[in-house]
Coordinates of C-alpha atoms in Angstrom, one line a residue:
Chain A
M1 CA 0.0 -0.1 -0.6
T2 CA 2.9 2.7 0.9
V3 CA 4.9 1.5 -2.5
L4 CA 1.7 2.1 -3.7
L5 CA 0.9 5.4 -2.5
A6 CA 4.5 6.5 -2.6
L7 CA 4.4 6.0 -6.5
A8 CA 1.2 8.0 -7.0
A9 CA 3.0 11.0 -5.4
A10 CA 5.5 10.4 -7.2
V11 CA 3.5 10.8 -10.5
L12 CA 1.5 13.9 -9.3
F13 CA 4.5 15.6 -8.9
A14 CA 6.1 14.8 -12.3
T15 CA 3.0 16.1 -14.1
G16 CA 2.4 18.3 -11.6
T17 CA 5.7 19.9 -12.4
W18 CA 5.2 20.0 -15.7
L19 CA 2.5 21.5 -15.8
L20 CA 3.7 24.5 -14.0
L21 CA 6.5 24.8 -16.0
Q22 CA 4.0 25.6 -19.1
R23 CA 3.5 29.1 -20.6
R24 CA -0.2 29.4 -20.0
L25 CA -2.2 30.2 -16.8
S26 CA -4.5 27.2 -16.4
R27 CA -1.8 24.7 -16.8
I28 CA 0.2 26.5 -14.2
I29 CA -2.9 25.9 -11.7
V30 CA -3.7 23.4 -12.5
G31 CA -0.2 21.6 -12.2
L32 CA -0.4 23.5 -8.7
G33 CA -3.1 21.6 -7.6
L34 CA -1.7 18.0 -8.5
L35 CA 1.6 19.2 -6.5
G36 CA -0.5 19.9 -3.4
H37 CA -2.3 16.8 -4.4
G38 CA 1.9 14.9 -4.4
A39 CA 2.5 17.2 -0.9
N40 CA -1.1 15.9 1.3
L41 CA 0.0 12.0 -0.7
V42 CA 3.3 12.1 0.8
L43 CA 2.1 13.6 4.1
I44 CA -0.4 10.9 4.6
T45 CA 2.1 7.8 4.3
A46 CA 4.2 9.3 6.8
G47 CA 1.8 8.3 8.7
G48 CA 2.7 4.8 8.2
R49 CA 0.7 1.7 8.0
R50 CA -2.8 1.0 8.0
G51 CA -5.4 0.3 11.1
T52 CA -7.8 0.3 13.3
P53 CA -9.7 4.0 13.8
P54 CA -8.2 5.6 16.7
L55 CA -11.0 5.7 19.2
I56 CA -10.1 4.5 22.7
G57 CA -12.2 1.4 23.3
E58 CA -13.4 0.6 20.2
S59 CA -10.1 -1.6 19.7
E60 CA -6.8 -2.4 20.6
P61 CA -4.4 0.9 21.2
S62 CA -1.5 -0.9 19.7
T63 CA -3.0 -1.3 16.7
F64 CA -4.1 1.9 16.1
A65 CA -3.8 4.0 12.2
D66 CA -1.9 7.2 13.6
P67 CA -4.4 10.1 13.7
L68 CA -1.7 13.0 13.4
P69 CA -0.3 12.9 9.6
Q70 CA -4.4 12.5 8.1
A71 CA -4.9 15.9 10.3
M72 CA -2.6 17.5 9.1
A73 CA -4.0 17.0 5.2
L74 CA -6.7 17.9 6.0
T75 CA -5.3 21.4 7.2
A76 CA -2.8 21.6 4.3
L77 CA -5.9 20.4 2.1
V78 CA -8.1 23.0 2.9
I79 CA -4.8 26.1 3.6
T80 CA -4.6 24.3 -0.9
F81 CA -8.0 24.7 -2.0
G82 CA -8.8 27.7 -0.5
V83 CA -5.5 28.8 -2.5
T84 CA -6.2 27.8 -5.8
A85 CA -10.0 28.9 -5.6
F86 CA -7.9 32.3 -5.3
L87 CA -6.1 31.5 -8.0
L88 CA -8.5 30.5 -10.4
A89 CA -10.3 34.4 -9.9
M90 CA -7.1 36.0 -10.3
G91 CA -6.8 34.1 -13.4
F92 CA -10.3 34.8 -14.7
R93 CA -9.1 38.9 -14.0
S94 CA -5.8 38.3 -15.8
W95 CA -7.9 36.5 -19.0
Q96 CA -10.5 39.2 -18.2
L97 CA -7.8 42.2 -18.9
T98 CA -5.5 40.7 -21.8
H99 CA -7.5 38.2 -23.3
D100 CA -4.9 36.3 -23.4
D101 CA -4.6 33.4 -21.2
E102 CA 0.3 33.2 -21.3
V103 CA 1.5 34.8 -18.9
E104 CA 4.1 38.0 -19.3
D105 CA 7.4 38.7 -19.0
D106 CA 8.5 41.2 -16.8
I107 CA 8.5 44.2 -18.4
E108 CA 10.1 46.9 -16.5
D109 CA 13.6 44.2 -16.3
R110 CA 13.1 44.2 -20.4
M111 CA 13.3 47.7 -20.4
I112 CA 16.6 47.2 -18.1
G113 CA 18.1 44.1 -20.1
R114 CA 17.8 46.4 -23.1
A115 CA 18.8 50.2 -21.4
G116 CA 23.2 48.9 -21.4
R117 CA 23.0 47.2 -24.8
P118 CA 23.5 49.5 -28.5
D119 CA 20.4 50.3 -30.0
D120 CA 20.9 48.5 -34.1
A121 CA 20.8 45.4 -31.3
V122 CA 17.5 46.0 -29.9
D123 CA 16.3 47.3 -33.1
D124 CA 17.0 44.4 -34.3
E125 CA 15.4 42.3 -31.2
L126 CA 12.2 44.3 -31.8
A127 CA 11.7 43.3 -35.1
A128 CA 12.1 40.2 -34.8
Q129 CA 9.8 39.5 -32.3
R130 CA 6.6 42.2 -34.9
A131 CA 8.0 39.7 -37.4
Q132 CA 7.5 36.7 -34.8
A133 CA 4.0 38.1 -33.2
E134 CA 2.8 39.0 -37.6
E135 CA 3.2 35.1 -38.3
D136 CA 1.9 33.5 -35.1
A137 CA -1.3 36.4 -35.9
S138 CA -1.4 34.8 -40.1
Chain B
M1 CA -1.5 28.0 30.6
N2 CA -0.3 31.4 29.9
A3 CA -3.4 33.2 27.8
L4 CA -0.4 36.5 27.4
V5 CA 1.6 33.8 25.5
A6 CA -1.2 32.9 22.9
L7 CA -3.0 37.2 22.8
P8 CA -0.4 38.0 20.3
L9 CA -2.5 35.4 17.7
A10 CA -5.5 35.1 18.8
L11 CA -6.5 39.3 18.8
P12 CA -5.7 40.1 15.8
L13 CA -7.4 36.8 14.3
L14 CA -10.5 38.6 16.5
G15 CA -10.0 42.1 15.7
A16 CA -9.5 40.8 11.5
A17 CA -13.8 38.4 12.3
V18 CA -15.3 42.1 13.9
S19 CA -13.7 44.3 11.3
V20 CA -16.1 42.1 8.3
V21 CA -19.1 42.6 10.2
L22 CA -18.3 46.5 10.2
G23 CA -17.4 47.2 7.0
R24 CA -19.5 49.5 6.2
W25 CA -18.3 51.5 8.8
R26 CA -14.5 52.3 7.8
P27 CA -14.0 55.2 11.2
V28 CA -14.7 52.2 12.9
Q29 CA -12.6 48.9 11.0
R30 CA -9.7 51.7 12.1
L31 CA -10.4 52.3 15.6
V32 CA -10.7 48.1 15.8
T33 CA -7.5 48.2 13.8
L34 CA -5.4 50.7 15.2
A35 CA -7.1 49.6 19.0
V36 CA -5.6 45.6 18.1
L37 CA -2.0 46.4 17.0
A38 CA -2.3 48.7 19.7
T39 CA -2.3 46.4 22.3
S40 CA -0.4 43.7 20.6
L41 CA 3.2 46.6 20.8
V42 CA 2.0 46.5 25.2
I43 CA 1.5 43.0 25.3
S44 CA 4.9 42.3 23.3
V45 CA 6.3 44.5 25.4
V46 CA 5.0 42.9 28.2
L47 CA 6.4 39.7 26.9
V48 CA 9.5 40.9 26.6
V49 CA 9.6 41.5 30.2
R50 CA 8.7 38.8 31.6
V51 CA 10.8 36.3 29.4
E52 CA 14.2 38.7 30.6
R53 CA 12.9 38.4 34.4
E54 CA 11.6 34.8 34.3
G55 CA 12.4 33.1 31.2
I56 CA 10.9 31.3 28.4
Q57 CA 6.8 31.5 28.6
V58 CA 5.4 28.2 27.1
S59 CA 1.1 28.1 27.1
Q60 CA 0.2 24.2 25.5
A61 CA -2.8 24.6 23.2
G62 CA -5.7 23.1 24.8
G63 CA -3.9 22.6 28.0
W64 CA -2.6 18.7 26.2
P65 CA 1.5 18.4 27.3
A66 CA 4.0 19.4 25.2
P67 CA 4.4 16.7 22.6
F68 CA 0.7 15.7 21.9
G69 CA -0.5 19.0 21.7
I70 CA 0.2 22.8 20.0
S71 CA 3.0 24.1 22.0
L72 CA 2.8 28.3 21.7
V73 CA 6.6 29.3 22.1
V74 CA 7.8 32.5 23.5
D75 CA 11.9 33.0 24.0
R76 CA 13.8 35.9 24.1
L77 CA 14.3 35.9 20.1
S78 CA 10.2 35.5 19.8
A79 CA 9.5 38.5 22.0
V80 CA 11.9 40.3 20.4
M81 CA 10.9 39.5 16.9
L82 CA 7.1 40.8 18.3
V83 CA 7.9 43.5 19.3
V84 CA 9.7 45.2 15.9
S85 CA 7.0 43.6 13.9
S86 CA 4.4 45.1 16.0
A87 CA 5.6 48.5 16.4
M88 CA 5.7 48.1 12.6
L89 CA 2.3 46.7 11.8
L90 CA 0.9 49.6 13.7
A91 CA 2.5 52.7 12.0
V92 CA 1.9 50.7 8.8
A93 CA -1.9 50.8 9.0
L94 CA -1.7 54.6 10.6
F95 CA 0.6 55.8 7.1
A96 CA -2.6 53.7 5.0
I97 CA -5.1 55.3 7.1
G98 CA -3.4 59.1 6.0
E99 CA -3.4 57.8 2.1
R100 CA -6.9 57.0 1.9
E101 CA -5.8 55.1 -1.2
G102 CA -5.2 51.3 -1.0
E103 CA -7.3 51.3 2.6
G104 CA -10.6 53.9 1.5
R105 CA -11.6 52.3 -1.2
H106 CA -11.8 48.6 -0.5
V107 CA -13.8 46.8 2.4
G108 CA -11.4 44.5 2.6
F109 CA -8.0 45.4 3.9
H110 CA -8.8 45.9 7.3
P111 CA -9.8 42.4 8.0
V112 CA -6.9 41.1 5.5
Y113 CA -4.0 43.4 7.3
L114 CA -5.3 41.7 10.4
V115 CA -5.1 38.6 9.6
L116 CA -1.4 39.2 7.8
A117 CA -1.3 40.9 12.0
A118 CA -2.0 37.2 13.2
G119 CA 0.0 35.1 10.3
V120 CA 3.1 37.1 11.4
A121 CA 2.9 37.4 15.6
G122 CA 2.0 33.0 15.3
S123 CA 4.8 32.0 12.6
F124 CA 7.4 34.1 16.2
V125 CA 5.6 32.2 18.6
T126 CA 4.8 28.7 17.8
G127 CA 6.6 26.0 18.5
D128 CA 5.8 23.4 16.1
L129 CA 6.1 23.2 12.7
F130 CA 3.3 22.3 11.4
N131 CA 1.5 25.2 13.4
L132 CA 4.3 27.3 11.6
F133 CA 2.9 26.1 7.8
V134 CA -0.4 27.0 9.5
C135 CA 0.7 30.6 10.2
F136 CA 3.1 30.9 7.0
E137 CA 0.2 30.0 4.8
M138 CA -2.3 33.1 7.2
M139 CA -0.3 35.9 6.4
L140 CA 1.0 34.3 2.3
V141 CA -2.9 35.0 1.8
A142 CA -3.4 37.9 3.3
S143 CA -0.1 39.2 1.3
Y144 CA -2.4 38.0 -1.9
V145 CA -5.1 39.9 -1.1
L146 CA -2.7 42.6 0.3
I147 CA -0.9 42.5 -3.6
T148 CA -3.0 42.7 -5.5
L149 CA -5.6 44.9 -4.3
G150 CA -6.8 47.1 -7.1
G151 CA -7.0 45.0 -9.5
R152 CA -4.3 46.4 -12.1
P153 CA -3.0 44.5 -14.6
D154 CA 0.9 45.1 -13.7
Q155 CA -0.1 43.6 -10.3
I156 CA -2.2 41.6 -11.7
R157 CA 0.7 39.9 -13.3
A158 CA 3.3 40.7 -10.7
G159 CA 1.1 39.6 -8.2
M160 CA 0.7 36.1 -10.2
T161 CA 4.2 35.2 -10.3
Y162 CA 3.9 36.4 -6.7
V163 CA 1.1 33.9 -5.5
V164 CA 2.5 30.3 -7.9
I165 CA 6.5 30.6 -6.2
S166 CA 5.1 31.0 -2.7
L167 CA 2.6 28.5 -3.1
V168 CA 5.4 25.8 -4.4
A169 CA 7.2 26.8 -1.5
S170 CA 4.6 25.6 1.0
I171 CA 4.0 23.0 -1.1
A172 CA 7.7 22.2 -0.9
F173 CA 7.4 22.9 3.3
V174 CA 4.3 20.6 2.9
T175 CA 6.5 17.4 2.1
V176 CA 9.6 17.8 3.6
L177 CA 7.1 17.8 7.3
G178 CA 6.1 14.4 6.1
L179 CA 9.1 13.9 5.1
V180 CA 10.4 14.5 9.3
Y181 CA 7.2 13.2 10.4
S182 CA 7.9 9.3 9.0
A183 CA 11.7 9.9 10.6
T184 CA 11.3 11.2 13.4
G185 CA 7.0 10.6 14.4
T186 CA 7.0 14.2 15.7
V187 CA 6.2 18.0 14.5
N188 CA 7.2 20.1 18.2
M189 CA 10.1 21.9 17.4
A190 CA 11.7 21.0 21.0
D191 CA 10.2 17.0 20.7
L192 CA 12.0 17.2 17.7
S193 CA 15.4 18.8 18.3
T194 CA 15.4 16.3 20.8
R195 CA 15.3 13.3 18.0
I196 CA 16.8 14.3 15.4
P197 CA 20.3 13.8 16.6
E198 CA 18.7 9.9 16.5
L199 CA 18.5 9.8 13.0
D200 CA 21.4 9.0 10.8
G201 CA 24.0 12.2 10.1
A202 CA 23.6 12.1 6.0
L203 CA 19.6 11.8 6.7
R204 CA 20.1 14.9 9.3
T205 CA 22.2 17.3 6.5
G206 CA 19.5 16.2 4.0
F207 CA 16.4 17.6 6.5
A208 CA 19.0 21.2 7.0
V209 CA 19.7 21.3 3.4
L210 CA 15.5 21.1 2.6
L211 CA 14.1 23.5 5.5
L212 CA 17.3 25.7 4.4
G213 CA 15.8 25.6 0.7
V214 CA 12.0 25.8 1.8
F215 CA 12.5 28.8 3.6
G216 CA 14.8 30.3 1.5
I217 CA 12.6 31.0 -1.1
K218 CA 10.5 33.1 0.9
A219 CA 13.4 34.9 2.7
G220 CA 14.6 35.4 -1.0
L221 CA 17.9 34.1 -0.6
F222 CA 20.4 33.2 -3.7
P223 CA 18.8 32.0 -6.4
L224 CA 15.6 31.5 -5.0
F225 CA 15.1 35.7 -5.0
S226 CA 13.9 36.5 -8.8
W227 CA 9.7 36.7 -7.6
L228 CA 11.1 39.3 -4.9
P229 CA 12.0 42.2 -7.1
D230 CA 9.4 42.0 -9.7
S231 CA 6.1 41.7 -7.3
Y232 CA 6.9 43.8 -4.4
P233 CA 6.9 47.1 -6.2
T234 CA 3.4 46.9 -7.3
A235 CA 1.5 46.2 -4.0
P236 CA -0.1 50.1 -3.1
G237 CA 2.6 52.1 -1.0
P238 CA 1.9 51.0 2.9
V239 CA 1.4 47.2 1.3
T240 CA 4.9 47.4 -0.1
A241 CA 6.6 48.9 3.5
I242 CA 4.8 46.6 5.5
F243 CA 6.1 43.1 2.8
A244 CA 9.6 44.5 3.0
G245 CA 10.0 45.4 6.1
L246 CA 8.3 42.4 7.7
L247 CA 7.9 39.0 4.9
T248 CA 11.4 38.4 3.8
K249 CA 12.3 38.8 7.8
V250 CA 10.0 36.1 8.9
G251 CA 11.2 33.7 6.4
V252 CA 15.2 34.6 8.2
Y253 CA 13.9 34.1 11.4
A254 CA 12.2 30.7 10.6
I255 CA 15.7 29.7 8.8
I256 CA 17.8 31.0 12.1
R257 CA 14.9 29.1 14.3
T258 CA 14.9 25.7 12.6
Q259 CA 19.2 25.7 11.6
T260 CA 19.6 26.6 15.6
L261 CA 17.1 24.2 17.1
L262 CA 17.0 21.4 14.9
I263 CA 20.0 20.5 13.0
P264 CA 22.5 19.3 15.6
E265 CA 25.6 20.6 15.9
G266 CA 27.8 19.1 12.9
S267 CA 24.9 17.8 11.0
R268 CA 24.2 22.3 10.1
P269 CA 25.4 23.0 6.2
D270 CA 27.3 26.2 7.6
V271 CA 29.9 25.9 4.3
L272 CA 26.2 26.2 1.6
I273 CA 24.9 28.8 4.2
L274 CA 27.7 30.9 3.8
V275 CA 28.6 30.7 0.1
V276 CA 24.8 31.2 0.1
A277 CA 25.2 34.2 2.2
G278 CA 28.1 36.1 0.0
L279 CA 25.8 35.0 -3.4
T280 CA 22.5 37.1 -2.2
M281 CA 24.4 39.8 -0.6
V282 CA 26.8 40.2 -4.2
I283 CA 23.6 39.7 -6.9
G284 CA 21.3 41.4 -5.2
V285 CA 23.2 44.7 -4.8
L286 CA 24.3 44.5 -8.1
G287 CA 20.8 43.8 -9.3
A288 CA 20.2 46.9 -7.3
I289 CA 22.5 49.3 -9.5
A290 CA 20.6 49.2 -12.9
Q291 CA 17.4 49.7 -11.8
D292 CA 15.7 53.0 -12.4
D293 CA 12.7 52.7 -10.2
M294 CA 12.8 53.4 -6.5
K295 CA 10.6 50.7 -5.2
R296 CA 12.7 48.0 -7.5
I297 CA 16.8 49.2 -5.7
L298 CA 15.3 49.1 -2.9
S299 CA 13.9 46.3 -3.3
F300 CA 17.0 44.6 -4.7
H301 CA 18.7 45.9 -1.2
I302 CA 16.4 43.4 0.6
V303 CA 17.7 40.5 -1.1
S304 CA 21.5 41.9 -0.3
Q305 CA 20.3 42.5 3.0
I306 CA 19.2 39.0 4.0
G307 CA 22.6 37.6 2.8
Y308 CA 23.9 39.8 6.1
M309 CA 21.5 38.1 8.1
V310 CA 22.0 34.7 6.9
F311 CA 26.3 35.2 7.2
G312 CA 25.8 35.6 11.2
L313 CA 23.4 33.0 11.3
G314 CA 26.3 30.5 9.3
L315 CA 29.1 31.7 11.6
F316 CA 27.0 29.4 14.2
T317 CA 29.2 31.9 16.6
V318 CA 27.5 33.5 19.9
A319 CA 29.0 36.6 18.2
G320 CA 27.4 35.9 14.8
L321 CA 23.9 35.0 16.0
A322 CA 23.9 37.8 18.2
G323 CA 24.6 40.3 14.5
A324 CA 22.2 38.0 12.7
V325 CA 19.4 39.6 15.0
F326 CA 20.2 43.0 15.5
F327 CA 21.1 43.0 12.1
L328 CA 17.8 41.9 11.6
A329 CA 15.8 43.8 13.6
N330 CA 17.2 46.8 12.8
N331 CA 16.7 46.4 8.8
I332 CA 13.0 45.7 9.2
V333 CA 12.7 49.0 11.5
L334 CA 15.1 50.7 8.3
K335 CA 13.3 48.4 5.6
T336 CA 9.9 49.6 6.4
S337 CA 11.1 53.2 6.5
L338 CA 13.0 53.5 3.2
L339 CA 9.7 51.9 1.5
L340 CA 7.3 53.9 3.2
V341 CA 9.1 57.6 2.5
A342 CA 8.9 55.2 -1.2
G343 CA 4.9 55.4 -1.2
I344 CA 5.4 59.3 -0.4
V345 CA 7.9 60.1 -3.0
D346 CA 5.0 57.9 -5.1
R347 CA 2.6 59.8 -3.7
F348 CA 3.5 63.6 -4.4
A349 CA 5.7 63.0 -7.3
G350 CA 3.8 60.9 -9.5
S351 CA 6.4 58.3 -9.2
C352 CA 9.4 57.0 -7.9
R353 CA 10.9 57.0 -11.2
L354 CA 14.9 58.6 -10.7
S355 CA 14.3 59.4 -14.2
E356 CA 10.7 61.1 -13.4
T357 CA 11.3 62.6 -9.9
G358 CA 13.8 65.3 -8.9
G359 CA 14.2 68.1 -7.0
L360 CA 11.8 66.7 -3.9
V361 CA 15.0 68.5 -1.5
R362 CA 13.7 71.1 -1.7
R363 CA 9.6 70.8 -3.0
A364 CA 10.0 67.8 0.4
P365 CA 12.7 68.9 2.5
V366 CA 11.1 66.9 5.1
V367 CA 10.5 63.7 3.3
A368 CA 14.6 64.1 2.3
V369 CA 15.5 63.9 5.8
M370 CA 13.2 61.1 6.3
F371 CA 14.4 59.1 3.6
G372 CA 18.4 60.4 4.4
L373 CA 18.6 59.2 7.7
P374 CA 17.8 55.7 7.6
A375 CA 19.6 55.6 3.6
L376 CA 22.8 55.7 5.5
S377 CA 21.6 54.2 8.4
L378 CA 21.0 51.1 5.8
A379 CA 25.0 51.5 4.3
G380 CA 26.5 51.1 7.6
L381 CA 27.8 54.7 7.9
P382 CA 28.4 56.0 11.3
P383 CA 26.6 57.0 14.3
F384 CA 23.5 55.5 13.0
S385 CA 21.7 51.8 13.9
G386 CA 22.8 49.9 10.4
F387 CA 26.8 51.0 11.3
V388 CA 26.3 49.1 15.0
A389 CA 24.5 45.7 13.5
K390 CA 27.5 45.2 10.8
L391 CA 29.8 46.0 12.8
G392 CA 28.3 43.6 15.0
L393 CA 28.9 41.1 12.4
V394 CA 32.3 41.8 10.9
D395 CA 33.6 42.0 14.6
A396 CA 31.8 37.8 14.9
G397 CA 33.1 37.5 10.6
V398 CA 37.0 38.0 11.6
S399 CA 36.9 36.3 15.6
S400 CA 35.8 33.5 13.2
E401 CA 38.6 33.5 11.2
A402 CA 36.2 33.6 8.1
W403 CA 38.0 36.2 5.5
A404 CA 35.8 35.9 2.6
I405 CA 32.8 36.3 3.5
T406 CA 33.4 39.2 5.3
A407 CA 35.8 41.1 2.7
V408 CA 32.4 40.6 0.4
S409 CA 30.5 41.9 2.9
L410 CA 32.4 44.9 3.7
A411 CA 32.4 45.5 -0.5
V412 CA 28.9 45.1 -0.5
S413 CA 28.3 47.8 1.7
L414 CA 30.0 50.0 -0.4
F415 CA 27.7 49.3 -3.4
T416 CA 25.3 50.0 -0.6
T417 CA 26.3 53.5 -0.4
Y418 CA 26.5 53.7 -3.8
S419 CA 22.4 52.7 -4.4
M420 CA 21.7 55.1 -1.8
T421 CA 23.3 58.0 -3.2
K422 CA 21.8 56.9 -7.0
I423 CA 18.4 57.7 -5.5
W424 CA 19.9 60.9 -3.8
A425 CA 20.7 61.9 -7.0
G426 CA 17.6 60.8 -8.7
V427 CA 14.8 61.4 -7.2
F428 CA 15.6 64.7 -5.1
W429 CA 18.1 66.4 -6.3
G430 CA 18.2 67.5 -9.9
E431 CA 15.5 67.9 -12.0
R432 CA 13.4 65.2 -13.7
D433 CA 14.2 63.8 -17.8
R434 CA 10.3 63.0 -18.0
T435 CA 7.3 64.3 -17.0
P436 CA 5.1 60.9 -14.6
S437 CA 1.9 59.7 -16.7
R438 CA -0.3 59.7 -13.0
T439 CA -1.1 62.5 -11.3
A440 CA 1.0 63.7 -8.8
H441 CA -1.0 65.4 -4.7
T442 CA 1.5 68.1 -5.1
S443 CA -0.6 69.9 -2.2
D444 CA 0.4 69.1 0.6
R445 CA 1.9 71.8 2.9
F446 CA 4.8 69.1 3.9
G447 CA 4.8 66.7 1.0
A448 CA 2.1 64.9 2.3
P449 CA -0.5 64.4 5.1
P450 CA 0.1 64.3 8.3
L451 CA -0.7 61.0 9.5
M452 CA 1.6 59.6 6.9
L453 CA 5.0 61.9 8.2
I454 CA 3.9 61.1 11.7
A455 CA 4.0 57.4 10.5
T456 CA 7.0 57.7 8.5
G457 CA 9.0 59.7 11.1
A458 CA 8.0 57.1 14.2
V459 CA 9.7 54.3 12.3
V460 CA 12.2 57.2 11.6
A461 CA 12.7 57.9 15.2
M462 CA 12.9 54.3 16.4
S463 CA 15.9 53.6 14.0
L464 CA 17.1 56.2 15.4
A465 CA 16.7 54.9 18.9
I466 CA 18.3 51.8 17.5
A467 CA 21.2 53.6 18.0
L468 CA 20.6 55.0 21.0
F469 CA 20.4 52.5 23.2
A470 CA 22.9 49.9 21.5
G471 CA 24.8 49.1 24.2
P472 CA 21.9 47.5 26.2
L473 CA 20.3 46.2 22.7
W474 CA 23.6 44.7 21.8
D475 CA 23.4 43.1 25.0
L476 CA 20.4 41.9 25.1
A477 CA 20.8 40.0 21.2
E478 CA 24.7 38.5 22.6
R479 CA 21.8 37.2 24.8
I480 CA 19.4 35.5 22.5
G481 CA 23.0 34.6 20.4
A482 CA 23.4 32.6 23.9
D483 CA 19.4 30.6 24.2
L484 CA 20.5 30.0 20.1
V485 CA 24.0 28.6 20.1
D486 CA 22.7 26.1 22.9
P487 CA 18.9 25.8 23.1
S488 CA 18.9 23.1 25.6
G489 CA 17.0 26.4 27.5
Y490 CA 14.1 26.2 25.7
V491 CA 13.5 22.4 24.6
E492 CA 13.4 22.5 29.1
A493 CA 10.6 24.7 28.7
V494 CA 8.3 23.5 26.4
L495 CA 8.8 19.5 27.2
G496 CA 9.4 20.2 31.7
G497 CA 12.5 19.6 33.0
D498 CA 12.0 16.2 33.1
S499 CA 12.9 14.9 29.9

């Protein structure tokens, strides 16, 4: 069971990371959701073997399942849920503003990057970008 | 049950709930915020006195004994951080009320601000690693809302980066928690402090590096800092100030706490920490030189200064940790005051780009003085508090014979002075090259509404007071350093004498 859970966590982490590295916002949000699930599975797995419900009087204390990681996973789950909802709202706002799902560059950073270079090099790059944009549009 | 320990966390949360209900009456909301934060400040000062007199204050939530329940612990470091952070939160709240930009327009500002206060205080008082995660989340979720308050396109773009990076760090934190729990079976920090030394050596160092990485993202360590100068400057003025002052420093606090308390001597990645500290200092300060925006320059300096704090930690000596803690507390005050001034400049001149502002020394001399004093202090010039902090660190570096990192820290100081001079020359002297696109508020007599000036002035005065009382404060920092080097007192206070 533990091996299965560990494998599931590994797959979730792998797909989550791959989605996180995309340029599309919606994919990033789904990726974060998967990463969160992976982390919660790790927490659950940390509790060790399965056991009986940890209720005193119901069964032997030595056969109890560890309830603490489950409580922690529940807390973490609620937090991830809340933040994902907030991210979706932000993604929607971003789409409202730009009508585009893509994550933009830091404009200020680009301006400073250009500031130190000769003007014709910047012109060349801008021309290349414009050509690329036209190509995308057509 | 020591109720005083829980109050800095519980009071702002209660205040936030009340504030939501009173959303229609802005003046009442303001009153609630100020009353709660002022009370927190008083409680924090009382806690410092009590910790000094009676030793570490512990409260077991719900009366559950130590490794089973959630412990709230206030030792000297926590108490000092509580005082500094609640003073900053109060000053910035006053500033926000005086500015009436985000605060006046949004119902949510006050409740969210109080949740941020609760998260910051909670991170300082918690003695439980999972609870630390929850308090971090409280603080971060509040910061997500504050950083995008207003919903402008640039805020949404920068906020998105900030939220995604923070969320990745949080997920990494949960994963590390899972690993630590499966190795030790506990998340109580005092209990972990006794269990982790029993683990295999490689595992101990592994945990140390993982925790450093997780908190390194939140603190803005090299190479994990790139989100910081991108996202902070786009937030409203007072929000940038409180983020710059507090959020990354809570990360540094967590690094200091976990590396000294949880990781036993011999397994600490001290060389790694020193290398990262040096690179953080250098890259941060070099990044600042290229910038044209006052807030962005100061944001890169946040990164650079984090390097100094981690440098003090990396020495793992009493003097080094004392220097780190003194630098940390002092830097919170300095960074808050500098970014509050940046907020005033932004409002007064309609921009805080160096190319779009100029001549403020004549048009708003009060503001110029309030920038000049903390800027000189940040650069580490005597007789200001920044000089005491850097002297302490350099002294510790020399006595540990860590020559390379000490030399780097001195060289970086020189570049810091250069950056501050650049802001001074661009904003306060000279003429502007371009006209800013936004409208300027030049009608106020001293450059800003009185409340904004009073709040900023109070923070500047606090940084001067640190310099004035440097002697006793340094002694306090040394006692904190001694506590951190030998955490047995902390463990005993939480678990009780018998374990």
